Short mmCIF file of C-alpha atoms in Angstrom, two decimals:
data_model
loop_
_atom_site.label_atom_id
_atom_site.label_comp_id
_atom_site.label_asym_id
_atom_site.label_seq_id
_atom_site.Cartn_x
_atom_site.Cartn_y
_atom_site.Cartn_z
CA UNK A 64 -42.96 1.23 -16.95
CA UNK A 65 -42.59 4.67 -15.39
CA UNK A 66 -43.40 7.93 -17.12
CA UNK A 67 -39.71 8.83 -17.06
CA UNK A 68 -38.78 5.55 -18.75
CA UNK A 69 -41.36 6.25 -21.46
CA UNK A 70 -39.81 9.69 -21.96
CA UNK A 71 -36.34 8.11 -22.21
CA UNK A 72 -37.62 5.63 -24.80
CA UNK A 73 -39.23 8.43 -26.82
CA UNK A 74 -35.97 10.34 -26.56
CA UNK A 75 -34.15 7.39 -28.15
CA UNK A 76 -36.74 7.26 -30.95
CA UNK A 77 -35.65 10.75 -31.99
CA UNK A 78 -32.36 9.18 -33.12
CA UNK A 79 -34.18 6.60 -35.25
CA UNK A 80 -33.89 3.66 -32.84
CA UNK A 81 -36.48 1.58 -31.04
CA UNK A 82 -36.04 0.79 -27.37
CA UNK A 83 -34.95 -2.87 -27.27
CA UNK A 84 -32.54 -3.04 -24.34
CA UNK A 85 -34.10 -3.00 -20.88
CA UNK A 86 -33.76 0.40 -19.22
CA UNK A 87 -33.12 -0.51 -15.58
CA UNK A 88 -29.81 1.07 -14.50
CA UNK A 89 -29.71 3.88 -11.96
CA UNK A 90 -27.02 6.33 -10.92
CA UNK A 91 -24.86 3.92 -8.92
CA UNK A 92 -25.04 1.18 -11.56
CA UNK A 93 -23.99 3.70 -14.19
CA UNK A 94 -21.06 4.84 -12.03
CA UNK A 95 -20.12 1.22 -11.34
CA UNK A 96 -19.80 0.48 -15.07
CA UNK A 97 -17.06 3.08 -15.48
CA UNK A 98 -15.34 2.49 -12.14
CA UNK A 99 -15.14 -1.27 -12.64
CA UNK A 100 -13.69 -0.84 -16.16
CA UNK A 101 -10.84 1.26 -14.74
CA UNK A 102 -10.62 -1.10 -11.73
CA UNK A 103 -7.67 0.42 -9.89
CA UNK A 104 -7.44 -2.55 -7.54
CA UNK A 105 -6.79 -4.78 -10.56
CA UNK A 106 -4.66 -2.53 -12.71
CA UNK A 107 -2.44 -0.94 -10.06
CA UNK A 108 -1.74 -4.39 -8.60
CA UNK A 109 -0.66 -5.43 -12.10
CA UNK A 110 1.23 -2.33 -13.19
CA UNK A 111 2.73 -0.62 -10.13
CA UNK A 112 6.09 -2.26 -10.78
CA UNK A 113 6.14 -0.90 -14.33
CA UNK A 114 6.02 2.72 -13.21
CA UNK A 115 8.30 2.32 -10.20
CA UNK A 116 10.85 0.28 -12.11
CA UNK A 117 11.49 3.07 -14.59
CA UNK A 118 11.47 6.22 -12.47
CA UNK A 119 11.47 5.29 -8.79
CA UNK A 120 9.07 6.91 -6.30
CA UNK A 121 8.82 10.13 -8.34
CA UNK A 122 6.86 8.23 -10.99
CA UNK A 123 3.87 9.14 -8.79
CA UNK A 124 3.71 12.57 -10.46
CA UNK A 125 2.77 10.98 -13.77
CA UNK A 126 -0.49 9.88 -12.10
CA UNK A 127 -2.04 13.34 -11.55
CA UNK A 128 -0.64 14.48 -14.91
CA UNK A 129 -2.39 11.67 -16.81
CA UNK A 130 -5.55 12.22 -14.76
CA UNK A 131 -5.60 15.88 -15.76
CA UNK A 132 -5.33 14.95 -19.44
CA UNK A 133 -7.93 12.20 -19.22
CA UNK A 134 -10.30 14.48 -17.33
CA UNK A 135 -10.22 16.86 -20.29
CA UNK A 136 -11.31 13.94 -22.46
CA UNK A 137 -13.96 12.96 -19.89
CA UNK A 138 -15.41 16.49 -20.00
CA UNK A 139 -15.79 16.21 -23.77
CA UNK A 140 -17.38 12.78 -23.40
CA UNK A 141 -19.76 14.09 -20.74
CA UNK A 142 -21.00 16.82 -23.03
CA UNK A 143 -21.58 14.31 -25.83
CA UNK A 144 -23.25 11.82 -23.48
CA UNK A 145 -25.81 14.48 -22.55
CA UNK A 146 -26.73 15.01 -26.19
CA UNK A 147 -26.30 11.53 -27.71
CA UNK A 148 -27.43 8.98 -25.08
CA UNK A 149 -26.97 5.95 -27.35
CA UNK A 150 -25.31 2.56 -26.83
CA UNK A 151 -21.93 2.17 -28.49
CA UNK A 152 -20.92 5.61 -27.31
CA UNK A 153 -17.46 5.96 -28.90
CA UNK A 154 -18.78 4.77 -32.28
CA UNK A 155 -21.93 6.87 -32.08
CA UNK A 156 -20.15 10.03 -30.95
CA UNK A 157 -17.35 9.80 -33.53
CA UNK A 158 -19.91 9.02 -36.25
CA UNK A 159 -22.05 12.02 -35.43
CA UNK A 160 -19.11 14.37 -35.11
CA UNK A 161 -16.90 13.09 -37.94
CA UNK A 162 -19.09 11.13 -40.34
CA UNK A 163 -19.36 7.49 -41.34
CA UNK A 164 -15.67 6.78 -41.99
CA UNK A 165 -14.49 8.36 -38.74
CA UNK A 166 -17.31 6.64 -36.86
CA UNK A 167 -16.40 3.26 -38.32
CA UNK A 168 -12.75 3.51 -37.30
CA UNK A 169 -13.64 4.90 -33.87
CA UNK A 170 -15.80 1.83 -33.26
CA UNK A 171 -13.33 -0.54 -34.95
CA UNK A 172 -10.33 0.57 -32.88
CA UNK A 173 -12.37 0.52 -29.68
CA UNK A 174 -13.81 -2.94 -30.16
CA UNK A 175 -10.40 -4.44 -30.95
CA UNK A 176 -8.96 -2.77 -27.87
CA UNK A 177 -11.80 -3.90 -25.60
CA UNK A 178 -11.41 -7.53 -26.66
CA UNK A 179 -7.70 -7.52 -25.81
CA UNK A 180 -8.26 -5.49 -22.63
CA UNK A 181 -10.85 -7.96 -21.36
CA UNK A 182 -8.39 -10.79 -22.03
CA UNK A 183 -5.62 -8.96 -20.19
CA UNK A 184 -7.94 -8.38 -17.21
CA UNK A 185 -8.95 -12.05 -17.13
CA UNK A 186 -5.35 -13.25 -17.25
CA UNK A 187 -4.61 -11.21 -14.12
CA UNK A 188 -6.24 -13.98 -12.07
CA UNK A 189 -3.00 -15.92 -12.46
CA UNK A 190 -1.17 -13.23 -10.51
CA UNK A 191 -3.53 -13.57 -7.53
CA UNK A 192 -5.34 -16.91 -7.29
CA UNK A 193 -2.35 -19.28 -6.91
CA UNK A 194 -1.08 -16.93 -4.18
CA UNK A 195 -4.37 -17.45 -2.32
CA UNK A 196 -4.33 -21.25 -2.66
CA UNK A 197 -1.86 -23.44 -4.54
CA UNK A 198 -4.78 -25.59 -5.68
CA UNK A 199 -5.64 -22.89 -8.22
CA UNK A 200 -2.45 -23.81 -10.06
CA UNK A 201 -4.22 -26.37 -12.24
CA UNK A 202 -1.41 -26.74 -14.79
CA UNK A 203 2.14 -27.48 -13.66
CA UNK A 204 3.66 -26.07 -10.50
CA UNK A 205 5.21 -22.73 -11.51
CA UNK A 206 2.69 -19.87 -11.15
CA UNK A 207 4.93 -17.26 -12.78
CA UNK A 208 3.16 -15.80 -15.84
CA UNK A 209 6.36 -15.99 -17.87
CA UNK A 210 6.78 -19.75 -17.29
CA UNK A 211 5.13 -22.32 -19.58
CA UNK A 212 2.95 -23.77 -16.81
CA UNK A 213 2.05 -20.31 -15.48
CA UNK A 214 1.09 -19.08 -18.95
CA UNK A 215 -1.04 -22.19 -19.58
CA UNK A 216 -2.74 -21.96 -16.20
CA UNK A 217 -3.45 -18.28 -16.80
CA UNK A 218 -5.35 -19.23 -19.95
CA UNK A 219 -7.37 -21.85 -18.06
CA UNK A 220 -8.32 -19.49 -15.24
CA UNK A 221 -8.98 -16.63 -17.65
CA UNK A 222 -11.16 -18.79 -19.88
CA UNK A 223 -13.24 -19.96 -16.92
CA UNK A 224 -13.73 -16.34 -15.85
CA UNK A 225 -14.74 -15.28 -19.37
CA UNK A 226 -17.25 -18.14 -19.52
CA UNK A 227 -18.77 -16.87 -16.26
CA UNK A 228 -18.89 -13.22 -17.37
CA UNK A 229 -20.37 -14.22 -20.74
CA UNK A 230 -23.11 -16.15 -18.95
CA UNK A 231 -23.89 -13.20 -16.69
CA UNK A 232 -24.07 -10.90 -19.71
CA UNK A 233 -26.46 -13.27 -21.47
CA UNK A 234 -28.78 -13.59 -18.46
CA UNK A 235 -29.59 -9.89 -18.55
CA UNK A 236 -28.50 -6.40 -17.59
CA UNK A 237 -30.20 -6.64 -14.18
CA UNK A 238 -28.00 -9.53 -13.12
CA UNK A 239 -24.98 -7.90 -14.68
CA UNK A 240 -25.62 -4.66 -12.78
CA UNK A 241 -26.23 -6.53 -9.51
CA UNK A 242 -22.99 -8.48 -9.77
CA UNK A 243 -21.13 -5.39 -10.91
CA UNK A 244 -22.53 -3.18 -8.13
CA UNK A 245 -21.73 -5.71 -5.41
CA UNK A 246 -18.26 -6.10 -6.86
CA UNK A 247 -17.70 -2.33 -7.00
CA UNK A 248 -18.69 -2.00 -3.34
CA UNK A 249 -16.19 -4.75 -2.49
CA UNK A 250 -13.51 -3.05 -4.58
CA UNK A 251 -14.07 0.34 -2.94
CA UNK A 252 -13.89 -1.30 0.50
CA UNK A 253 -10.74 -3.09 -0.63
CA UNK A 254 -9.12 0.12 -1.86
CA UNK A 255 -9.92 1.85 1.44
CA UNK A 256 -8.52 -1.14 3.36
CA UNK A 257 -5.33 -1.24 1.30
CA UNK A 258 -4.78 2.50 1.71
CA UNK A 259 -5.40 2.23 5.48
CA UNK A 260 -2.96 -0.68 5.81
CA UNK A 261 -0.27 1.17 3.90
CA UNK A 262 -0.63 4.43 5.81
CA UNK A 263 -0.71 2.72 9.22
CA UNK A 264 2.48 0.79 8.36
CA UNK A 265 4.36 3.72 6.85
CA UNK A 266 8.12 3.61 7.17
CA UNK A 267 8.73 6.99 5.54
CA UNK A 268 6.85 10.21 4.92
CA UNK A 269 4.85 11.34 1.88
CA UNK A 270 7.86 13.32 0.69
CA UNK A 271 9.08 10.00 -0.70
CA UNK A 272 7.33 10.99 -3.95
CA UNK A 273 10.14 13.53 -4.47
CA UNK A 274 12.75 10.77 -4.59
CA UNK A 275 13.76 10.00 -8.16
CA UNK A 276 15.68 6.90 -7.15
CA UNK A 277 17.97 7.64 -10.07
CA UNK A 278 18.72 11.33 -9.79
CA UNK A 279 22.39 10.81 -10.60
CA UNK A 280 21.66 8.96 -13.83
CA UNK A 281 21.50 10.70 -17.21
CA UNK A 282 18.24 10.53 -19.10
CA UNK A 283 16.00 10.46 -16.03
CA UNK A 284 13.38 12.64 -17.68
CA UNK A 285 13.03 10.08 -20.46
CA UNK A 286 12.66 7.29 -17.89
CA UNK A 287 10.05 9.36 -16.05
CA UNK A 288 8.07 9.82 -19.27
CA UNK A 289 8.16 6.05 -19.84
CA UNK A 290 6.95 5.46 -16.27
CA UNK A 291 3.83 7.46 -17.15
CA UNK A 292 2.67 4.54 -19.27
CA UNK A 293 1.50 2.89 -16.05
CA UNK A 294 -1.05 5.65 -15.41
CA UNK A 295 -1.97 5.75 -19.10
CA UNK A 296 -2.72 2.03 -19.05
CA UNK A 297 -4.92 2.33 -15.95
CA UNK A 298 -7.07 5.39 -16.58
CA UNK A 299 -9.15 4.20 -19.53
CA UNK A 300 -12.72 2.95 -19.82
CA UNK A 301 -14.33 5.69 -17.74
CA UNK A 302 -16.76 6.35 -20.59
CA UNK A 303 -18.52 3.01 -20.10
CA UNK A 304 -21.53 4.84 -18.65
CA UNK A 305 -22.08 6.10 -22.18
CA UNK A 306 -21.97 2.56 -23.58
CA UNK A 307 -24.91 1.63 -21.34
CA UNK A 308 -26.93 4.79 -22.05
CA UNK A 309 -29.88 2.89 -23.53
CA UNK A 310 -30.11 0.81 -20.36
CA UNK A 311 -29.85 3.78 -18.00
CA UNK A 312 -32.74 5.79 -16.63
CA UNK A 313 -32.49 9.49 -17.47
CA UNK A 314 -29.16 8.99 -19.27
CA UNK A 315 -28.84 12.59 -20.44
CA UNK A 316 -28.28 13.63 -16.84
CA UNK A 317 -26.85 10.47 -15.28
CA UNK A 318 -24.18 9.46 -17.83
CA UNK A 319 -22.31 12.80 -17.95
CA UNK A 320 -22.07 12.86 -14.16
CA UNK A 321 -20.97 9.25 -13.77
CA UNK A 322 -18.34 9.52 -16.53
CA UNK A 323 -16.61 12.30 -14.60
CA UNK A 324 -17.19 10.67 -11.22
CA UNK A 325 -15.83 7.25 -12.24
CA UNK A 326 -12.57 8.76 -13.44
CA UNK A 327 -12.22 11.13 -10.46
CA UNK A 328 -12.86 8.48 -7.79
CA UNK A 329 -10.47 6.09 -9.56
CA UNK A 330 -7.77 8.76 -9.70
CA UNK A 331 -8.16 9.63 -6.02
CA UNK A 332 -8.16 6.03 -4.82
CA UNK A 333 -5.30 5.06 -7.11
CA UNK A 334 -3.18 8.03 -6.07
CA UNK A 335 -3.59 7.18 -2.40
CA UNK A 336 -2.68 3.55 -3.08
CA UNK A 337 0.51 4.57 -4.87
CA UNK A 338 1.62 7.00 -2.15
CA UNK A 339 0.73 4.49 0.57
CA UNK A 340 2.71 1.71 -1.09
CA UNK A 341 5.77 3.96 -1.42
CA UNK A 342 5.51 4.93 2.25
CA UNK A 343 5.00 1.38 3.53
CA UNK A 344 7.41 -0.59 1.32
CA UNK A 345 10.12 -2.27 3.44
CA UNK A 346 12.73 -1.22 0.90
CA UNK A 347 12.85 1.01 -2.14
CA UNK A 348 16.21 -0.25 -3.33
CA UNK A 349 16.22 -4.06 -3.12
CA UNK A 350 14.49 -4.46 -6.48
CA UNK A 351 11.47 -6.30 -5.11
CA UNK A 352 9.09 -3.34 -5.34
CA UNK A 353 9.78 -3.01 -9.05
CA UNK A 354 9.59 -6.77 -9.65
CA UNK A 355 6.65 -7.71 -7.41
CA UNK A 356 4.71 -4.46 -6.94
CA UNK A 357 1.90 -4.10 -4.40
CA UNK A 358 1.63 -7.82 -3.47
CA UNK A 359 5.19 -7.56 -2.10
CA UNK A 360 4.20 -4.66 0.16
CA UNK A 361 1.03 -6.36 1.38
CA UNK A 362 2.82 -9.63 2.04
CA UNK A 363 5.36 -7.92 4.25
CA UNK A 364 3.02 -5.68 6.28
CA UNK A 365 0.04 -8.00 6.76
CA UNK A 366 -0.34 -11.33 8.47
CA UNK A 367 -1.39 -14.16 6.17
CA UNK A 368 -5.17 -14.24 6.90
CA UNK A 369 -5.71 -10.53 6.23
CA UNK A 370 -3.41 -10.57 3.23
CA UNK A 371 -5.45 -13.44 1.83
CA UNK A 372 -8.69 -11.54 2.38
CA UNK A 373 -7.35 -8.61 0.41
CA UNK A 374 -6.17 -10.90 -2.37
CA UNK A 375 -9.68 -12.35 -2.56
CA UNK A 376 -10.97 -8.81 -2.91
CA UNK A 377 -8.54 -8.29 -5.77
CA UNK A 378 -10.00 -11.41 -7.42
CA UNK A 379 -13.46 -9.86 -7.13
CA UNK A 380 -12.12 -6.66 -8.70
CA UNK A 381 -10.61 -8.64 -11.59
CA UNK A 382 -13.94 -10.40 -12.13
CA UNK A 383 -16.02 -7.24 -12.29
CA UNK A 384 -13.38 -5.50 -14.41
CA UNK A 385 -13.59 -8.32 -16.96
CA UNK A 386 -17.39 -8.23 -16.78
CA UNK A 387 -17.54 -4.46 -17.30
CA UNK A 388 -15.18 -4.49 -20.29
CA UNK A 389 -17.01 -7.39 -21.91
CA UNK A 390 -20.36 -5.67 -21.35
CA UNK A 391 -19.12 -2.43 -22.91
CA UNK A 392 -17.69 -4.34 -25.89
CA UNK A 393 -20.93 -6.25 -26.47
CA UNK A 394 -22.97 -3.02 -26.45
CA UNK A 395 -20.54 -1.43 -28.89
CA UNK A 396 -20.78 -4.44 -31.20
CA UNK A 397 -24.58 -4.38 -30.91
CA UNK A 398 -24.71 -0.67 -31.73
CA UNK A 399 -22.53 -1.04 -34.82
CA UNK A 400 -24.46 -4.12 -35.99
CA UNK A 401 -27.78 -2.31 -35.51
CA UNK A 402 -26.53 0.29 -38.00
CA UNK A 403 -25.50 -2.48 -40.41
CA UNK A 404 -21.77 -1.80 -39.98
CA UNK A 405 -20.57 -5.34 -39.18
CA UNK A 406 -20.65 -8.74 -40.89
CA UNK A 407 -23.67 -10.79 -39.76
CA UNK A 408 -25.28 -7.58 -38.52
CA UNK A 409 -28.75 -9.11 -38.63
CA UNK A 410 -27.66 -11.69 -36.04
CA UNK A 411 -25.46 -9.45 -33.91
CA UNK A 412 -28.19 -6.80 -33.63
CA UNK A 413 -30.79 -9.16 -32.18
CA UNK A 414 -31.95 -8.51 -28.63
CA UNK A 415 -33.52 -11.25 -26.55
CA UNK A 416 -36.98 -9.86 -25.70
CA UNK A 417 -37.07 -11.59 -22.30
CA UNK A 418 -33.67 -10.55 -20.99
CA UNK A 419 -33.30 -7.37 -23.03
CA UNK A 420 -29.73 -8.42 -23.83
CA UNK A 421 -27.82 -8.68 -27.14
CA UNK A 422 -26.82 -12.30 -26.54
CA UNK A 423 -24.84 -13.04 -29.71
CA UNK A 424 -22.45 -10.08 -29.30
CA UNK A 425 -21.84 -11.19 -25.70
CA UNK A 426 -21.03 -14.74 -26.81
CA UNK A 427 -18.85 -13.64 -29.71
CA UNK A 428 -16.88 -11.21 -27.52
CA UNK A 429 -16.32 -13.98 -24.97
CA UNK A 430 -15.04 -16.39 -27.63
CA UNK A 431 -12.76 -13.78 -29.18
CA UNK A 432 -11.32 -12.96 -25.76
CA UNK A 433 -10.55 -16.62 -25.11
CA UNK A 434 -8.92 -16.76 -28.55
CA UNK A 435 -6.67 -13.84 -27.61
CA UNK A 436 -5.80 -15.57 -24.33
CA UNK A 437 -4.38 -18.52 -26.23
CA UNK A 438 -1.57 -16.28 -27.49
CA UNK A 439 -0.24 -16.30 -23.94
CA UNK A 440 0.42 -20.05 -24.12
CA UNK A 441 2.76 -19.66 -27.06
CA UNK A 442 4.54 -16.57 -25.82
CA UNK A 443 3.54 -14.50 -22.81
CA UNK A 444 5.86 -11.68 -23.93
CA UNK A 445 3.85 -11.31 -27.15
CA UNK A 446 0.63 -11.25 -25.12
CA UNK A 447 2.06 -8.50 -22.90
CA UNK A 448 3.01 -6.52 -26.01
CA UNK A 449 -0.46 -7.04 -27.45
CA UNK A 450 -2.02 -5.76 -24.23
CA UNK A 451 0.19 -2.67 -24.40
CA UNK A 452 -0.75 -2.02 -28.02
CA UNK A 453 -4.49 -2.23 -27.30
CA UNK A 454 -4.19 0.81 -25.03
CA UNK A 455 -2.88 2.77 -28.03
CA UNK A 456 -6.02 1.78 -29.93
CA UNK A 457 -8.18 3.06 -27.07
CA UNK A 458 -6.44 6.43 -27.17
CA UNK A 459 -6.84 6.49 -30.96
CA UNK A 460 -10.55 5.83 -30.58
CA UNK A 461 -10.79 8.63 -28.03
CA UNK A 462 -8.97 10.97 -30.42
CA UNK A 463 -11.46 10.10 -33.16
CA UNK A 464 -14.10 11.59 -30.87
CA UNK A 465 -12.32 14.65 -29.50
CA UNK A 466 -10.68 15.79 -32.78
CA UNK A 467 -13.86 15.87 -34.92
CA UNK A 468 -15.71 17.33 -31.93
CA UNK A 469 -13.23 20.21 -31.88
CA UNK A 470 -13.75 20.74 -35.62
CA UNK A 471 -17.53 20.80 -35.13
CA UNK A 472 -17.19 23.07 -32.14
CA UNK A 473 -15.22 25.57 -34.20
CA UNK A 474 -18.15 25.54 -36.64
CA UNK A 475 -20.69 26.36 -33.94
CA UNK A 476 -21.54 23.09 -32.19
CA UNK A 477 -23.66 22.64 -30.15
CA UNK A 478 -26.59 24.29 -31.83
CA UNK A 479 -30.15 24.17 -30.58
CA UNK A 480 -31.15 21.33 -32.91
CA UNK A 481 -32.66 18.10 -31.67
CA UNK A 482 -29.32 16.31 -31.45
CA UNK A 483 -27.62 19.00 -29.45
CA UNK A 484 -30.44 20.37 -27.37
CA UNK A 485 -29.42 22.23 -24.26
CA UNK A 486 -32.22 21.05 -21.96
CA UNK A 487 -33.68 17.69 -21.00
CA UNK A 488 -37.30 16.59 -21.29
CA UNK A 489 -38.12 18.49 -18.08
CA UNK A 490 -36.54 21.72 -19.29
CA UNK A 491 -33.45 21.48 -17.07
CA UNK A 492 -30.10 22.46 -18.64
CA UNK A 493 -27.81 19.64 -19.70
CA UNK A 494 -24.11 19.43 -18.92
CA UNK A 495 -22.14 21.83 -21.12
CA UNK A 496 -18.62 23.24 -21.24
CA UNK A 497 -20.02 26.55 -22.46
CA UNK A 498 -17.42 29.20 -23.27
CA UNK A 499 -14.61 26.89 -22.11
CA UNK A 500 -15.54 24.24 -24.68
CA UNK A 501 -12.98 25.13 -27.35
CA UNK A 502 -10.09 25.49 -24.87
CA UNK A 503 -10.89 22.23 -23.05
CA UNK A 504 -11.50 20.35 -26.30
CA UNK A 505 -8.30 21.64 -27.91
CA UNK A 506 -6.28 20.66 -24.84
CA UNK A 507 -7.88 17.19 -24.92
CA UNK A 508 -6.85 16.75 -28.56
CA UNK A 509 -3.26 17.85 -27.89
CA UNK A 510 -3.08 15.53 -24.89
CA UNK A 511 -4.44 12.64 -26.98
CA UNK A 512 -1.85 13.12 -29.73
CA UNK A 513 1.01 13.36 -27.21
CA UNK A 514 -0.11 10.20 -25.40
CA UNK A 515 -0.51 8.20 -28.62
CA UNK A 516 3.07 9.13 -29.59
CA UNK A 517 4.31 8.29 -26.08
CA UNK A 518 2.45 4.97 -25.96
CA UNK A 519 3.52 3.89 -29.44
CA UNK A 520 7.12 5.09 -29.33
CA UNK A 521 9.50 2.20 -30.16
CA UNK A 522 10.96 1.13 -26.82
CA UNK A 523 12.72 -2.17 -26.26
CA UNK A 524 12.08 -1.99 -22.50
CA UNK A 525 8.32 -1.98 -23.15
CA UNK A 526 7.81 -4.07 -26.27
CA UNK A 527 10.85 -6.38 -26.19
CA UNK A 528 12.15 -6.53 -22.60
CA UNK A 529 13.87 -9.90 -23.15
CA UNK A 530 15.65 -8.78 -26.31
CA UNK A 531 14.53 -11.92 -28.16
CA UNK A 532 12.30 -10.23 -30.74
CA UNK A 533 13.89 -6.98 -32.03
CA UNK A 534 11.02 -6.42 -34.46
CA UNK A 535 8.62 -6.18 -31.50
CA UNK A 536 10.16 -2.81 -30.63
CA UNK A 537 8.05 -1.45 -33.48
CA UNK A 538 4.92 -3.22 -32.25
CA UNK A 539 3.05 0.06 -31.69
CA UNK A 540 3.32 1.52 -35.21
CA UNK A 541 3.04 -1.92 -36.84
CA UNK A 542 -0.10 -2.82 -34.90
CA UNK A 543 -1.73 0.51 -35.67
CA UNK A 544 -0.97 0.01 -39.36
CA UNK A 545 -2.40 -3.54 -39.29
CA UNK A 546 -5.55 -2.40 -37.46
CA UNK A 547 -5.96 0.43 -39.97
CA UNK A 548 -5.52 -1.86 -42.99
CA UNK A 549 -7.94 -4.42 -41.57
CA UNK A 550 -10.41 -1.62 -40.87
CA UNK A 551 -10.14 -0.45 -44.48
CA UNK A 552 -10.66 -4.01 -45.73
CA UNK A 553 -13.70 -4.54 -43.49
CA UNK A 554 -15.23 -1.10 -44.02
CA UNK A 555 -18.90 -1.49 -45.03
CA UNK A 556 -19.61 0.44 -48.20
CA UNK A 557 -23.36 0.63 -47.78
CA UNK A 558 -24.70 3.52 -45.76
CA UNK A 559 -25.42 3.12 -42.08
CA UNK A 560 -28.99 2.87 -40.90
CA UNK A 561 -30.52 5.00 -39.61
CA UNK A 562 -28.98 7.96 -41.41
CA UNK A 563 -28.48 10.61 -38.70
CA UNK A 564 -29.09 13.41 -41.19
CA UNK A 565 -32.47 12.05 -42.26
CA UNK A 566 -33.58 11.46 -38.67
CA UNK A 567 -32.67 15.01 -37.75
CA UNK A 568 -30.00 14.09 -35.22
CA UNK A 569 -26.75 14.46 -37.07
CA UNK A 570 -26.57 18.19 -37.61
#
């Protein structure tokens, strides 16, 4: 054990926790955790058609707009990560800024969202694997996700993937980080390759992003706002570096940097992919780009062998995306259980001394994800709605960090107390927003409120595209209400341990 690791462990003890998880992650592994959660190669392949279908090529401009808003949130997270380097970041940050009730609901909303998000990532294999080889269609012969055989096969493939990621998580953080890092390298190479293919097969110039595709139709602005949901769905999870803070070396310096870097690199790569696809698409008007998305463009500009290679790379991206989300969820569950905030906390807070991994949270998260997948067999439209709703819960969890942080900032945070110290163990200044803190934080809160309203707004085209379930139009508000009521019912009435006030870290 290095001197720096000892210092990091002592640093954690100041918050009332013993070092149980193995601290072995470096800068790249920390970056990889956030980048693989966002996983632009997975999410843009899934969701490109959603944005384009509503607003045409000009939907691109929602991408930098959402990035700007999320970067405000990332800056707030980075400042908190420098001062509270603890696993279960969203829960820990909201708890220390807003108190026990706010902290509980921040963790509650986030863990529900992560379970559904991991399931949605795993089910994406159905979009890719049967296209690589028909033998991957294990159930029936129709690979379409909306068909009965496609939905069932998606559950089979997704369950196998979740079993693999659960096993990797149980083996230990070293194996998880190795698999994740290799996968991130493959994904970055894949993104670069996709962008290069698109730009070298361009059929129109970059000014295509000025084409509304529906400029003569009334209500285009509304359609453009709806198209922004694509970017909102993609650019989440960049704070995963904070979830792994107790397994990261020198987390006070590393996590703030990698939170910002993971989001920025994802935004840059994703923006280039979107522009490239719009430039290279054989047609912008035949309906296929909206229906089939990026696979349609790749299929038409690449010969079969190279297209297959890129699809394999997408499979790798889906795998590490699922792994990263499941890892973050297990650390959040462990962190809440360690404070006695969950049922069976004594079991869920155990760490295997050999692997340094909270095994039971990893297993439970895997089982819950498979349970969510089974919804897709009964009705894939309901699963799609559930996946959309979980993004609202993520934004709610983020707001439960940024809003109380703004309140505390207006009351003088950060002070020079132990929990908000301005220098690390070596006397070097930590990341801080300084005099811009209130402005950035306030803008992040406003952005969060606007996005929650936009994401949850009753829209048939999002929540009930087939028109079969009119009540599903209200899925956003209804699901938030259900999550809130369940959170109230499950709220632990005994005080969390350790008490941040008594340990001198809660201000």
